[in-house]
PDB file of C-alpha atoms in Angstrom:
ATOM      1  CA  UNK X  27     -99.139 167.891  51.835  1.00 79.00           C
ATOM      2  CA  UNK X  28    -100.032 169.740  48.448  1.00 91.00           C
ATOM      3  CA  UNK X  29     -97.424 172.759  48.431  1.00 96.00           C
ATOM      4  CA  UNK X  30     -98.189 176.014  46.613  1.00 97.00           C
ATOM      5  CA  UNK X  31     -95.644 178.476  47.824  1.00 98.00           C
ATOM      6  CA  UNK X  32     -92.242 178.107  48.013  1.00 98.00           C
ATOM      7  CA  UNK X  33     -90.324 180.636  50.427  1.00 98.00           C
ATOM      8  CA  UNK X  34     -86.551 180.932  50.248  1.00 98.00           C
ATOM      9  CA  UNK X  35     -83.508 182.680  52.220  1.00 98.00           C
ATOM     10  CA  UNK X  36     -80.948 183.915  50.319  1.00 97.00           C
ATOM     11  CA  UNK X  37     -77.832 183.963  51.802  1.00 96.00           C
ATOM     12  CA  UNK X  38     -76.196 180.809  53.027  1.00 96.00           C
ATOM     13  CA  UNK X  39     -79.216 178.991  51.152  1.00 98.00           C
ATOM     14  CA  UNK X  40     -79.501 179.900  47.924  1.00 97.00           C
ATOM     15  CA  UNK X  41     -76.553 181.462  46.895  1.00 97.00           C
ATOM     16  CA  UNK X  42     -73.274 179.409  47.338  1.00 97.00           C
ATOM     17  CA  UNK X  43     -70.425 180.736  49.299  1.00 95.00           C
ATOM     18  CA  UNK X  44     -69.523 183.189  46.201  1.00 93.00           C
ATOM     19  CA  UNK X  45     -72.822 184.768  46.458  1.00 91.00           C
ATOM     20  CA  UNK X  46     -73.930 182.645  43.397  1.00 94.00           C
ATOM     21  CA  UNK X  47     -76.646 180.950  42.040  1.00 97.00           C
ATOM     22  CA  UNK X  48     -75.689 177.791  41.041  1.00 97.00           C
ATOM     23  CA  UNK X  49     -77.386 176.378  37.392  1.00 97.00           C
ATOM     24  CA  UNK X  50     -78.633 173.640  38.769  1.00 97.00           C
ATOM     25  CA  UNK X  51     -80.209 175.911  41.280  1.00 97.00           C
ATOM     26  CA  UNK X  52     -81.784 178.026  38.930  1.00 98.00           C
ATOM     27  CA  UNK X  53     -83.168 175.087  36.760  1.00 97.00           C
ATOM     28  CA  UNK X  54     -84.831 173.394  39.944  1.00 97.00           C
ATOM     29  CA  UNK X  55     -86.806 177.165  41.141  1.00 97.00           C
ATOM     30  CA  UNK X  56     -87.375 177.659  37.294  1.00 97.00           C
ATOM     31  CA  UNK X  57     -89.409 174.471  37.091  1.00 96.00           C
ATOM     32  CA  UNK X  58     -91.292 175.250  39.828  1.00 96.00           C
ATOM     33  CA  UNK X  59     -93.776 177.595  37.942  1.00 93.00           C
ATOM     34  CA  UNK X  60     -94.535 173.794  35.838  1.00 93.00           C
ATOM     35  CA  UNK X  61     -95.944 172.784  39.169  1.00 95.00           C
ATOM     36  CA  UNK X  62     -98.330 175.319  39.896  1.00 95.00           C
ATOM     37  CA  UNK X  63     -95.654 176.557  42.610  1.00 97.00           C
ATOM     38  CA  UNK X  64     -94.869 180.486  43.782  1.00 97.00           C
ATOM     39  CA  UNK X  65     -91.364 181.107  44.687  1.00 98.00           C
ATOM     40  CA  UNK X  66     -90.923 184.111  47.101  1.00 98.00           C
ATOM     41  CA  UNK X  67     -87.570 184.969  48.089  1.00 98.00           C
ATOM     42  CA  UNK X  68     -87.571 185.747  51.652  1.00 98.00           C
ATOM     43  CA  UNK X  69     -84.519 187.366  52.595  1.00 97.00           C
ATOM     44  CA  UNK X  70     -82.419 190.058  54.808  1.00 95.00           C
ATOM     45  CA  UNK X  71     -81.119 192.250  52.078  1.00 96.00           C
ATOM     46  CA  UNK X  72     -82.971 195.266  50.543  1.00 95.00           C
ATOM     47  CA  UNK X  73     -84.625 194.467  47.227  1.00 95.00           C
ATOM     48  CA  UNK X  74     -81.508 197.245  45.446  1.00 96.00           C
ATOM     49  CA  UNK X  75     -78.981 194.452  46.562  1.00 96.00           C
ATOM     50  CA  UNK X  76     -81.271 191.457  44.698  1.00 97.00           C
ATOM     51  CA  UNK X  77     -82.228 193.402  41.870  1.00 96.00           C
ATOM     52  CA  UNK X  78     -80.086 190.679  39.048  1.00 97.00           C
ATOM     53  CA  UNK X  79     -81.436 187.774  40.991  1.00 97.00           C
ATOM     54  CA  UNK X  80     -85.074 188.444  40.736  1.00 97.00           C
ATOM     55  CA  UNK X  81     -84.150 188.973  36.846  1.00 97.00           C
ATOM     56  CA  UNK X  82     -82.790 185.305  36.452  1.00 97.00           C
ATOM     57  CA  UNK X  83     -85.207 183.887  38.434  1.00 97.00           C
ATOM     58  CA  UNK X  84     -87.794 185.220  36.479  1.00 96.00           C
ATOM     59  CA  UNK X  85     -89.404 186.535  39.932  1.00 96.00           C
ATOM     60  CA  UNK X  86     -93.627 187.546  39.637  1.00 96.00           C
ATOM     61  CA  UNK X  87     -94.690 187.332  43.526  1.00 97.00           C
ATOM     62  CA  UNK X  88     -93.754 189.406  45.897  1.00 98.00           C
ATOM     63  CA  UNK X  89     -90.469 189.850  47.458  1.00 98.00           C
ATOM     64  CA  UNK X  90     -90.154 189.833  51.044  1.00 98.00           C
ATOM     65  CA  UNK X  91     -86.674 191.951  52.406  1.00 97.00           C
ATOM     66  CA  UNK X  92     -85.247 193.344  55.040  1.00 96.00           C
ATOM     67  CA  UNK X  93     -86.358 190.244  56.982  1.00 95.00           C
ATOM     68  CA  UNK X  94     -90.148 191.233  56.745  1.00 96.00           C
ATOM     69  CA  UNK X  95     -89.880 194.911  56.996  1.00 95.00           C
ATOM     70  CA  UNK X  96     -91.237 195.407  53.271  1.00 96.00           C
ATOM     71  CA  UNK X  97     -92.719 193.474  50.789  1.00 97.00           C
ATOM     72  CA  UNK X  98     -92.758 194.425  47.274  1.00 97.00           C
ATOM     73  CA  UNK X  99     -94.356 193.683  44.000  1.00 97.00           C
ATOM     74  CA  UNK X 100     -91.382 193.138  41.752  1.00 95.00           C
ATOM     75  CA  UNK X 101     -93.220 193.693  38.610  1.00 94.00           C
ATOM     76  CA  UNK X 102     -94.546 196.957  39.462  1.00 95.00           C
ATOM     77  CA  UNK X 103     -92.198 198.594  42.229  1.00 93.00           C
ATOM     78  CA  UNK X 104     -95.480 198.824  44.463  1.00 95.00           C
ATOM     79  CA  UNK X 105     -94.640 198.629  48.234  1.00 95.00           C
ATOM     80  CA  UNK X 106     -97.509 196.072  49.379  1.00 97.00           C
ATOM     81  CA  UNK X 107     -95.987 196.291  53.298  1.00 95.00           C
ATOM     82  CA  UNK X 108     -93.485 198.436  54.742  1.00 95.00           C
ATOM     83  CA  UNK X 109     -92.414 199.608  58.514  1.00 94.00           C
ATOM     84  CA  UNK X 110     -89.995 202.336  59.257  1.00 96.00           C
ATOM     85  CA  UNK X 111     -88.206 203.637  61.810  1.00 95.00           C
ATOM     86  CA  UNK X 112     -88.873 206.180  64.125  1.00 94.00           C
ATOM     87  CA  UNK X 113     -86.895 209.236  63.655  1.00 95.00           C
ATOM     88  CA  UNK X 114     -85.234 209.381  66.822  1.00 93.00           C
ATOM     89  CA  UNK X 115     -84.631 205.071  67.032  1.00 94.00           C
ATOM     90  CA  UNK X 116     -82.237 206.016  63.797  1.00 95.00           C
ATOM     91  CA  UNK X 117     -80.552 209.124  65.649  1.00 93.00           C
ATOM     92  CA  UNK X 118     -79.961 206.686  68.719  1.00 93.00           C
ATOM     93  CA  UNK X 119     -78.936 203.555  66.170  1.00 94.00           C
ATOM     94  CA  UNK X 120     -76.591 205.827  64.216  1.00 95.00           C
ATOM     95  CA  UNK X 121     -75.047 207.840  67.275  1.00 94.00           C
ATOM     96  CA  UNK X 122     -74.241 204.347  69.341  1.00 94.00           C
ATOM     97  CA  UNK X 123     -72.554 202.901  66.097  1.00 94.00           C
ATOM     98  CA  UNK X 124     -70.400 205.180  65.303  1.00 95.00           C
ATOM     99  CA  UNK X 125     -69.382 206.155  69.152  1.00 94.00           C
ATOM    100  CA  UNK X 126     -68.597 202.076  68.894  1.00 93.00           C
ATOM    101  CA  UNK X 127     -67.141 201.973  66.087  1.00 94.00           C
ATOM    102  CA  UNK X 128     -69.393 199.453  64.504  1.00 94.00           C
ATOM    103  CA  UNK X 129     -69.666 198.677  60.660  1.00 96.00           C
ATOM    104  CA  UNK X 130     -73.046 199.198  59.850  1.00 97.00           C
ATOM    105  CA  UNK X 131     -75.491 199.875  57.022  1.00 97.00           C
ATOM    106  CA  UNK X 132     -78.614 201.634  56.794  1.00 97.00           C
ATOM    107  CA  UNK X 133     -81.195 200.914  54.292  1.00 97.00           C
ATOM    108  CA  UNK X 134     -83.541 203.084  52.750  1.00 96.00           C
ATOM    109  CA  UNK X 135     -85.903 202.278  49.473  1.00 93.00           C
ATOM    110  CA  UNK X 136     -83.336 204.416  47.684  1.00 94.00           C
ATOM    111  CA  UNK X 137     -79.842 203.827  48.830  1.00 96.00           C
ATOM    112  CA  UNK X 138     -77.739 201.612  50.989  1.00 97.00           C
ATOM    113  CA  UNK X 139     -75.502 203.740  53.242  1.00 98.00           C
ATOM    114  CA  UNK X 140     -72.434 203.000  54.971  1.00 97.00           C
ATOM    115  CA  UNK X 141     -69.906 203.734  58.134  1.00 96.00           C
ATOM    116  CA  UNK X 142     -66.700 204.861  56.874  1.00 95.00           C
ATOM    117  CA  UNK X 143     -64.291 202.024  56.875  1.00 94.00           C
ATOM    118  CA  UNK X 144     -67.272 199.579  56.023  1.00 96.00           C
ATOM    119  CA  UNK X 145     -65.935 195.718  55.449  1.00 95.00           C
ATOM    120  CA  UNK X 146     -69.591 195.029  54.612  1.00 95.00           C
ATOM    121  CA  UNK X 147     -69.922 197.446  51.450  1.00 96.00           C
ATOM    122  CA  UNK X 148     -67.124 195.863  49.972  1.00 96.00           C
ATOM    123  CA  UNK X 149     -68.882 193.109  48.789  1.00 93.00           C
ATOM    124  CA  UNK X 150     -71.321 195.472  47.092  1.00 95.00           C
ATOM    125  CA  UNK X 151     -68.619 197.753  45.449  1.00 96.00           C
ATOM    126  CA  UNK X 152     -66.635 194.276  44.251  1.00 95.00           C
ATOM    127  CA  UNK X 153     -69.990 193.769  43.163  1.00 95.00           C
ATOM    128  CA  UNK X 154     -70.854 196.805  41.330  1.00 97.00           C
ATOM    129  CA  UNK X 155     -67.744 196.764  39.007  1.00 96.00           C
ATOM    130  CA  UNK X 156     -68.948 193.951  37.232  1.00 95.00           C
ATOM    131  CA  UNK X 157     -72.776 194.433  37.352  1.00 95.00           C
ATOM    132  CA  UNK X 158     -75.209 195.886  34.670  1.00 97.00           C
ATOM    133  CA  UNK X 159     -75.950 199.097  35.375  1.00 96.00           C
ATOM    134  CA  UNK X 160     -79.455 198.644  35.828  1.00 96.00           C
ATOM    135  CA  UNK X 161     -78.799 196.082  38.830  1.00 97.00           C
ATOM    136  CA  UNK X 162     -76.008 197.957  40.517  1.00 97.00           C
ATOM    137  CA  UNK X 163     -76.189 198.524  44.223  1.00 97.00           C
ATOM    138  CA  UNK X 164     -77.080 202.244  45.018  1.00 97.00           C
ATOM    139  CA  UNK X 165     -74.686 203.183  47.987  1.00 97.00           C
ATOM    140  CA  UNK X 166     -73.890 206.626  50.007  1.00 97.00           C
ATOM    141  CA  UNK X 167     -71.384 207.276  52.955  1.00 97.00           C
ATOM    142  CA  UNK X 168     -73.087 207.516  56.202  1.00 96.00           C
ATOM    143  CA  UNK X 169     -71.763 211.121  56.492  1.00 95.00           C
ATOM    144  CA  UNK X 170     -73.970 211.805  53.497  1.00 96.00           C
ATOM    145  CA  UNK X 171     -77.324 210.513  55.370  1.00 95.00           C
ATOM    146  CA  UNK X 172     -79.200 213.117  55.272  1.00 93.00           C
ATOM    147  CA  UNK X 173     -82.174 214.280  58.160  1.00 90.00           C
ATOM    148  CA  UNK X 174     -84.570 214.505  55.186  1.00 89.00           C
ATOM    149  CA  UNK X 175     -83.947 209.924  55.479  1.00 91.00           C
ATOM    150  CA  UNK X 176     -84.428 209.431  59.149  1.00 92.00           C
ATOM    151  CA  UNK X 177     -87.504 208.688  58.495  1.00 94.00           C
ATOM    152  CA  UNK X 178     -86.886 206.598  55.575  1.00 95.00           C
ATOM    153  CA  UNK X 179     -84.577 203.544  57.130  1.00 96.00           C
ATOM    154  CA  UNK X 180     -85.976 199.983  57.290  1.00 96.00           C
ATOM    155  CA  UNK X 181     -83.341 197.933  58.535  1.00 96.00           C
ATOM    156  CA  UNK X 182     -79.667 198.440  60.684  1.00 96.00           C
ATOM    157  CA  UNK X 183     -77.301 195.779  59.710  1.00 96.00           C
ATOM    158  CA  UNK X 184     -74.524 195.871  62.165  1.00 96.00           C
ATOM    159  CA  UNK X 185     -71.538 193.642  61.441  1.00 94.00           C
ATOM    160  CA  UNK X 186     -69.081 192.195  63.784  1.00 90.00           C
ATOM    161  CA  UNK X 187     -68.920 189.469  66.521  1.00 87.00           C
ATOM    162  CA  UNK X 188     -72.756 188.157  67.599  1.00 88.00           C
ATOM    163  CA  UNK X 189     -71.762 188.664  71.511  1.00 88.00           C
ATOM    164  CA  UNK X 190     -72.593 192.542  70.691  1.00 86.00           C
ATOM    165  CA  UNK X 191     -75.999 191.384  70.418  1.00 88.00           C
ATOM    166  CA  UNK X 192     -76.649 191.986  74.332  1.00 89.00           C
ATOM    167  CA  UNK X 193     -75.074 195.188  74.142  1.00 88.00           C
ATOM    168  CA  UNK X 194     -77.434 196.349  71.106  1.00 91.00           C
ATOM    169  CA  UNK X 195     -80.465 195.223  72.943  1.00 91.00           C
ATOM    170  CA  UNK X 196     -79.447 197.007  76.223  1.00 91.00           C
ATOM    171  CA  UNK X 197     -78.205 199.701  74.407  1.00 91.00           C
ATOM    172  CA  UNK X 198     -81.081 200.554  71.253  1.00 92.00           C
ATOM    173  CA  UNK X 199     -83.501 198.747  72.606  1.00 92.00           C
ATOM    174  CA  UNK X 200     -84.359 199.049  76.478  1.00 89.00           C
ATOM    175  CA  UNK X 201     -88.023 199.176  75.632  1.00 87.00           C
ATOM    176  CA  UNK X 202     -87.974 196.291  73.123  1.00 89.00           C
ATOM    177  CA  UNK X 203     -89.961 197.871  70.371  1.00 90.00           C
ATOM    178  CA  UNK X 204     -87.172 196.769  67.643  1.00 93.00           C
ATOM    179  CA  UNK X 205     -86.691 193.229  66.135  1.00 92.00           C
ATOM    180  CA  UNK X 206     -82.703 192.440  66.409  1.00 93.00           C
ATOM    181  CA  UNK X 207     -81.993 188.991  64.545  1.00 92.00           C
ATOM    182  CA  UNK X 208     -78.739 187.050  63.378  1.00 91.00           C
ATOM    183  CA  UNK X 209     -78.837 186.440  59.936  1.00 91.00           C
ATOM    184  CA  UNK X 210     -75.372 184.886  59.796  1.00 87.00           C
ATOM    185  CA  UNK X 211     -71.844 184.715  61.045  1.00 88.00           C
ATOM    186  CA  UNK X 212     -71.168 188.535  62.323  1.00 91.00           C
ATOM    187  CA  UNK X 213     -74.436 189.897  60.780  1.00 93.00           C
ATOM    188  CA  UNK X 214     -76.815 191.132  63.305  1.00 94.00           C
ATOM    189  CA  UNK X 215     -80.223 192.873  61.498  1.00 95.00           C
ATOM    190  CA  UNK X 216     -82.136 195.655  62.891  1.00 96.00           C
ATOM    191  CA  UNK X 217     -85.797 196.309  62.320  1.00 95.00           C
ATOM    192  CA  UNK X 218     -88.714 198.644  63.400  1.00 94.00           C
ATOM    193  CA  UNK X 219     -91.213 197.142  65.065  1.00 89.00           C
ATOM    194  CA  UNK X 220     -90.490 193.984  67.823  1.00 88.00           C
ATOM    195  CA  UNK X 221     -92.826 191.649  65.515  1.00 90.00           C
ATOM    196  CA  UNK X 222     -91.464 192.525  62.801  1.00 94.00           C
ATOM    197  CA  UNK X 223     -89.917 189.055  61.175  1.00 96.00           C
ATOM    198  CA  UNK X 224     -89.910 186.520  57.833  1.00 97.00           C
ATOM    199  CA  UNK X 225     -92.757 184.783  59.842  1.00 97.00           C
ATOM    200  CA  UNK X 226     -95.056 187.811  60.280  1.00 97.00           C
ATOM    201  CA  UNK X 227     -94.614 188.440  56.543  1.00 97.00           C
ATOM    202  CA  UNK X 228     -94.920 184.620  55.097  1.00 98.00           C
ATOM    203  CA  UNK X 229     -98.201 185.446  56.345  1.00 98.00           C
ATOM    204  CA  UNK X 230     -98.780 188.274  55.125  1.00 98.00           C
ATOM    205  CA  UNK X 231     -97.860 187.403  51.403  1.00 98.00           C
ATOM    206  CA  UNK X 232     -99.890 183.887  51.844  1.00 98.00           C
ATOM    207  CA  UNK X 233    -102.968 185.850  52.818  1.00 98.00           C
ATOM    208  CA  UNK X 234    -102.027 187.960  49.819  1.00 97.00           C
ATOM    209  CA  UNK X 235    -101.790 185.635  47.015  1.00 97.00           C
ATOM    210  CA  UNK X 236    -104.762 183.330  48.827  1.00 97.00           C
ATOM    211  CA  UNK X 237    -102.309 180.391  49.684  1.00 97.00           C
ATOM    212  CA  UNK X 238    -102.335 178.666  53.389  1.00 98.00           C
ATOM    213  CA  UNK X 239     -99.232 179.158  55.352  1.00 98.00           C
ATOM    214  CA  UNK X 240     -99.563 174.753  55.808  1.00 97.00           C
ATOM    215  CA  UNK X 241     -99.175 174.730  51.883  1.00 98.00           C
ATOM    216  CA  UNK X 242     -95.875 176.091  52.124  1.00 98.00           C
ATOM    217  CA  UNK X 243     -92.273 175.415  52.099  1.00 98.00           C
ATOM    218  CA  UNK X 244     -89.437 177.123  53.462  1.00 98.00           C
ATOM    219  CA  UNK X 245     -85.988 177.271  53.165  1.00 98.00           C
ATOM    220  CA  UNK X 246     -83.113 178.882  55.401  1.00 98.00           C
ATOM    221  CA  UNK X 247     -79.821 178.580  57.569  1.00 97.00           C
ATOM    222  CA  UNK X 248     -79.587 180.782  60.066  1.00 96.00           C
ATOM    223  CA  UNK X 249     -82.034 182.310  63.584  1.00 95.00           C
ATOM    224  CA  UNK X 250     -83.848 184.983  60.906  1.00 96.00           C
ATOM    225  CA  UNK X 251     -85.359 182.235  59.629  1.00 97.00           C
ATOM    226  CA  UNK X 252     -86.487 180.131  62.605  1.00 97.00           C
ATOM    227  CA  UNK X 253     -90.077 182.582  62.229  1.00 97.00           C
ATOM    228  CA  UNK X 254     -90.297 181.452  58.864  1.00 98.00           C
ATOM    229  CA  UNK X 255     -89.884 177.507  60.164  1.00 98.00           C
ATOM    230  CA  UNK X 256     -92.790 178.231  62.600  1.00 97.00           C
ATOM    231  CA  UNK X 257     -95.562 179.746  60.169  1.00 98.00           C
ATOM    232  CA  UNK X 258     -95.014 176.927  57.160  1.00 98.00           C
ATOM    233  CA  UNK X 259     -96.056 173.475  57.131  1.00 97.00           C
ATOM    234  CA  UNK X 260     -92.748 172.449  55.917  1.00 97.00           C
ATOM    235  CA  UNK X 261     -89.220 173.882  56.553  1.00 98.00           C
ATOM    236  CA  UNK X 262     -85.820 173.114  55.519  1.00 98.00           C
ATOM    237  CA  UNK X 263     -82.480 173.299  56.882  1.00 98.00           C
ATOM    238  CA  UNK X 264     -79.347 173.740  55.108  1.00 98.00           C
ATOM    239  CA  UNK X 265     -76.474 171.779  56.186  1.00 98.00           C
ATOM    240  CA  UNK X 266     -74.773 174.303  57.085  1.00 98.00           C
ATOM    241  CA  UNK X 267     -77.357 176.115  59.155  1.00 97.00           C
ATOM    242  CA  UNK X 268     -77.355 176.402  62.799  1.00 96.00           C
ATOM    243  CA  UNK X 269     -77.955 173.749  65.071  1.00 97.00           C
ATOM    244  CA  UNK X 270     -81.163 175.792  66.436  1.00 96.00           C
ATOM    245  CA  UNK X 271     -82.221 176.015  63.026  1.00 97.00           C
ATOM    246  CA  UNK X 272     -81.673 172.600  61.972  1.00 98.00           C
ATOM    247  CA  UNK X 273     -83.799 171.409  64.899  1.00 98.00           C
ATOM    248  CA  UNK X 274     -86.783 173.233  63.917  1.00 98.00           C
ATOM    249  CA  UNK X 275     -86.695 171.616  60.466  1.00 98.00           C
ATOM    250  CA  UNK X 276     -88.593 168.893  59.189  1.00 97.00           C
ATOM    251  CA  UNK X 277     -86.005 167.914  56.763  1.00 97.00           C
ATOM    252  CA  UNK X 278     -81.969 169.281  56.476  1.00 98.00           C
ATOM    253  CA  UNK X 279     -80.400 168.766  52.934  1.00 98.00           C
ATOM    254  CA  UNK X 280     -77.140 169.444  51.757  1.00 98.00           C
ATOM    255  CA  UNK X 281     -74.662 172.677  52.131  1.00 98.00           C
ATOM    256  CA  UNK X 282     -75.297 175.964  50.156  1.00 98.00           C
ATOM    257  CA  UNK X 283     -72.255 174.877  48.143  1.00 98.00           C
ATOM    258  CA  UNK X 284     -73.586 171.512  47.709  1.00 98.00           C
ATOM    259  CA  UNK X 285     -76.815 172.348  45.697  1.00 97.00           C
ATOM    260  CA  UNK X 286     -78.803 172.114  48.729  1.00 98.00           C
ATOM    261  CA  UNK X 287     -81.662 173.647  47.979  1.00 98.00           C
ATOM    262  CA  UNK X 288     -82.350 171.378  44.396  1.00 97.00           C
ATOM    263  CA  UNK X 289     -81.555 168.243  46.821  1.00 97.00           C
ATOM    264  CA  UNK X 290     -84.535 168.956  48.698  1.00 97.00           C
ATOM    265  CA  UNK X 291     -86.995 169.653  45.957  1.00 97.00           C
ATOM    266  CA  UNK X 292     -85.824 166.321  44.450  1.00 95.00           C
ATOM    267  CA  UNK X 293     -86.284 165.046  47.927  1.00 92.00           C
ATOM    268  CA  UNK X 294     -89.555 166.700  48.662  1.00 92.00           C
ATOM    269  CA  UNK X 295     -91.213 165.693  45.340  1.00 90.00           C
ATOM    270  CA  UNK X 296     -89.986 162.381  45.413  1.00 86.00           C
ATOM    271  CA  UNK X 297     -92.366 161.131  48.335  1.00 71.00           C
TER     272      UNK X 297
END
């Protein structure tokens, strides 16, 4: 198999448990450009939360976040793909949330905002006191979303325990017109669109930079990626992905924390 594209989660894949990138990491996605090789990140957070990663990775292809919802040129800010919500899907979202309780975020191409009380912002505030300006994470309370964004949201990340899943289906989504993914322990992703998915846009961005979905490779841990596992002609687990996801690979490698992701290239380009 020749393999031109290189696809990557972040999360519980790239980044080690301290939401880093590990050196050797780095060094092993860097030499990929030797090879002839895209790497496209392919991951669940909105491009304002990966801004310092695309720097050090020296990132030229597009970026696919929000777990397909938009894919962006890096280099020149231009949105190449993008679905939003409907108005009143963000009303219902926001409403149920807060009448649960729930910790959730919406994302918007401008800001990330968050329920009061938010566990999940933390890490982008801890985050934020440390960061270079220019890659800080732009964040607002939810109580100052304004109507003028309804329009404007790409993704609901809910976080708490994954049996709410059945209760976020029944509850903002009856008709099934929304995508609602795990994308790790306690993070449960909501998108416009039922299709919408890593897969959909692996193809999307292949068809885009004239590459065949078969002369990819994929990396990722957790049931956001399984779409990504079915669209490229080789996938990846993580040891410490999920059992569905590690039956869907072709290969599993070692843990985030265990420079999984440079085990596998080794591995892969070793045959």
């Amino acid at each position: 198999m020749e393999i031109r594209c290189c696809f990557c989660d972040m999360d519980g894949t790239l980044l080690n448990s301290n939401n880093q990138l590990d050196a050797e990491t780095i060094s092993a996605l860097l030499a990929l450009k030797d090879r002839g090789i895209r790497l496209v990140l392919a991951t669940g957070r909105s491009d304002l939360q990966i801004r310092e990663h695309l720097s050090v990775l020296q990132i030229d292809t597009p970026v696919i976040t929000c777990n397909g919802g938009v894919v962006k040129d890096p280099c020149t800010g231009e949105v190449l793909s993008a679905k939003f919500f409907d108005a009143k899907d963000v009303h219902l979202l926001k409403d149920h949330c807060l009448s649960r309780g729930y910790d959730f975020l919406f994302y918007t191409p401008h800001f990330v905002y968050y329920s009061e009380g938010s566990t999940r912002i933390q890490k982008y505030v801890n985050y934020n006191k440390t960061a270079e300006p220019r890659f800080q994470v732009p964040m607002r309370p939810m109580s100052e979303f304004p109507d003028a964004d309804l329009s404007q949201v790409v993704k609901c990340l809910v976080t708490d325990d994954l049996s709410l899943m059945d209760d976020l289906q029944k509850s903002v989504n009856p008709e099934a017109r929304l995508s609602i993914v795990s994308s790790g322990d306690r993070l449960m992703d909501i998108m416009p669109g039922h299709t919408t998915s890593k897969g959909e846009a692996v193809r999307f961005v292949c068809d885009h930079l004239g590459i065949s979905p078969k002369n990819a490779v994929a990396f990722g841990d957790s049931p956001n990626d399984l779409s990504m596992f079915e669209t490229v002609g080789f996938a990846v687990a993580m040891g410490n992905a999920t059992d569905e996801i590690k039956h869907a690979a072709d290969f599993v490698t070692e843990t985030n924390d265990n420079l999984g992701v440079a085990r596998a290239l080794e591995h892969i380009f070793s045959r």
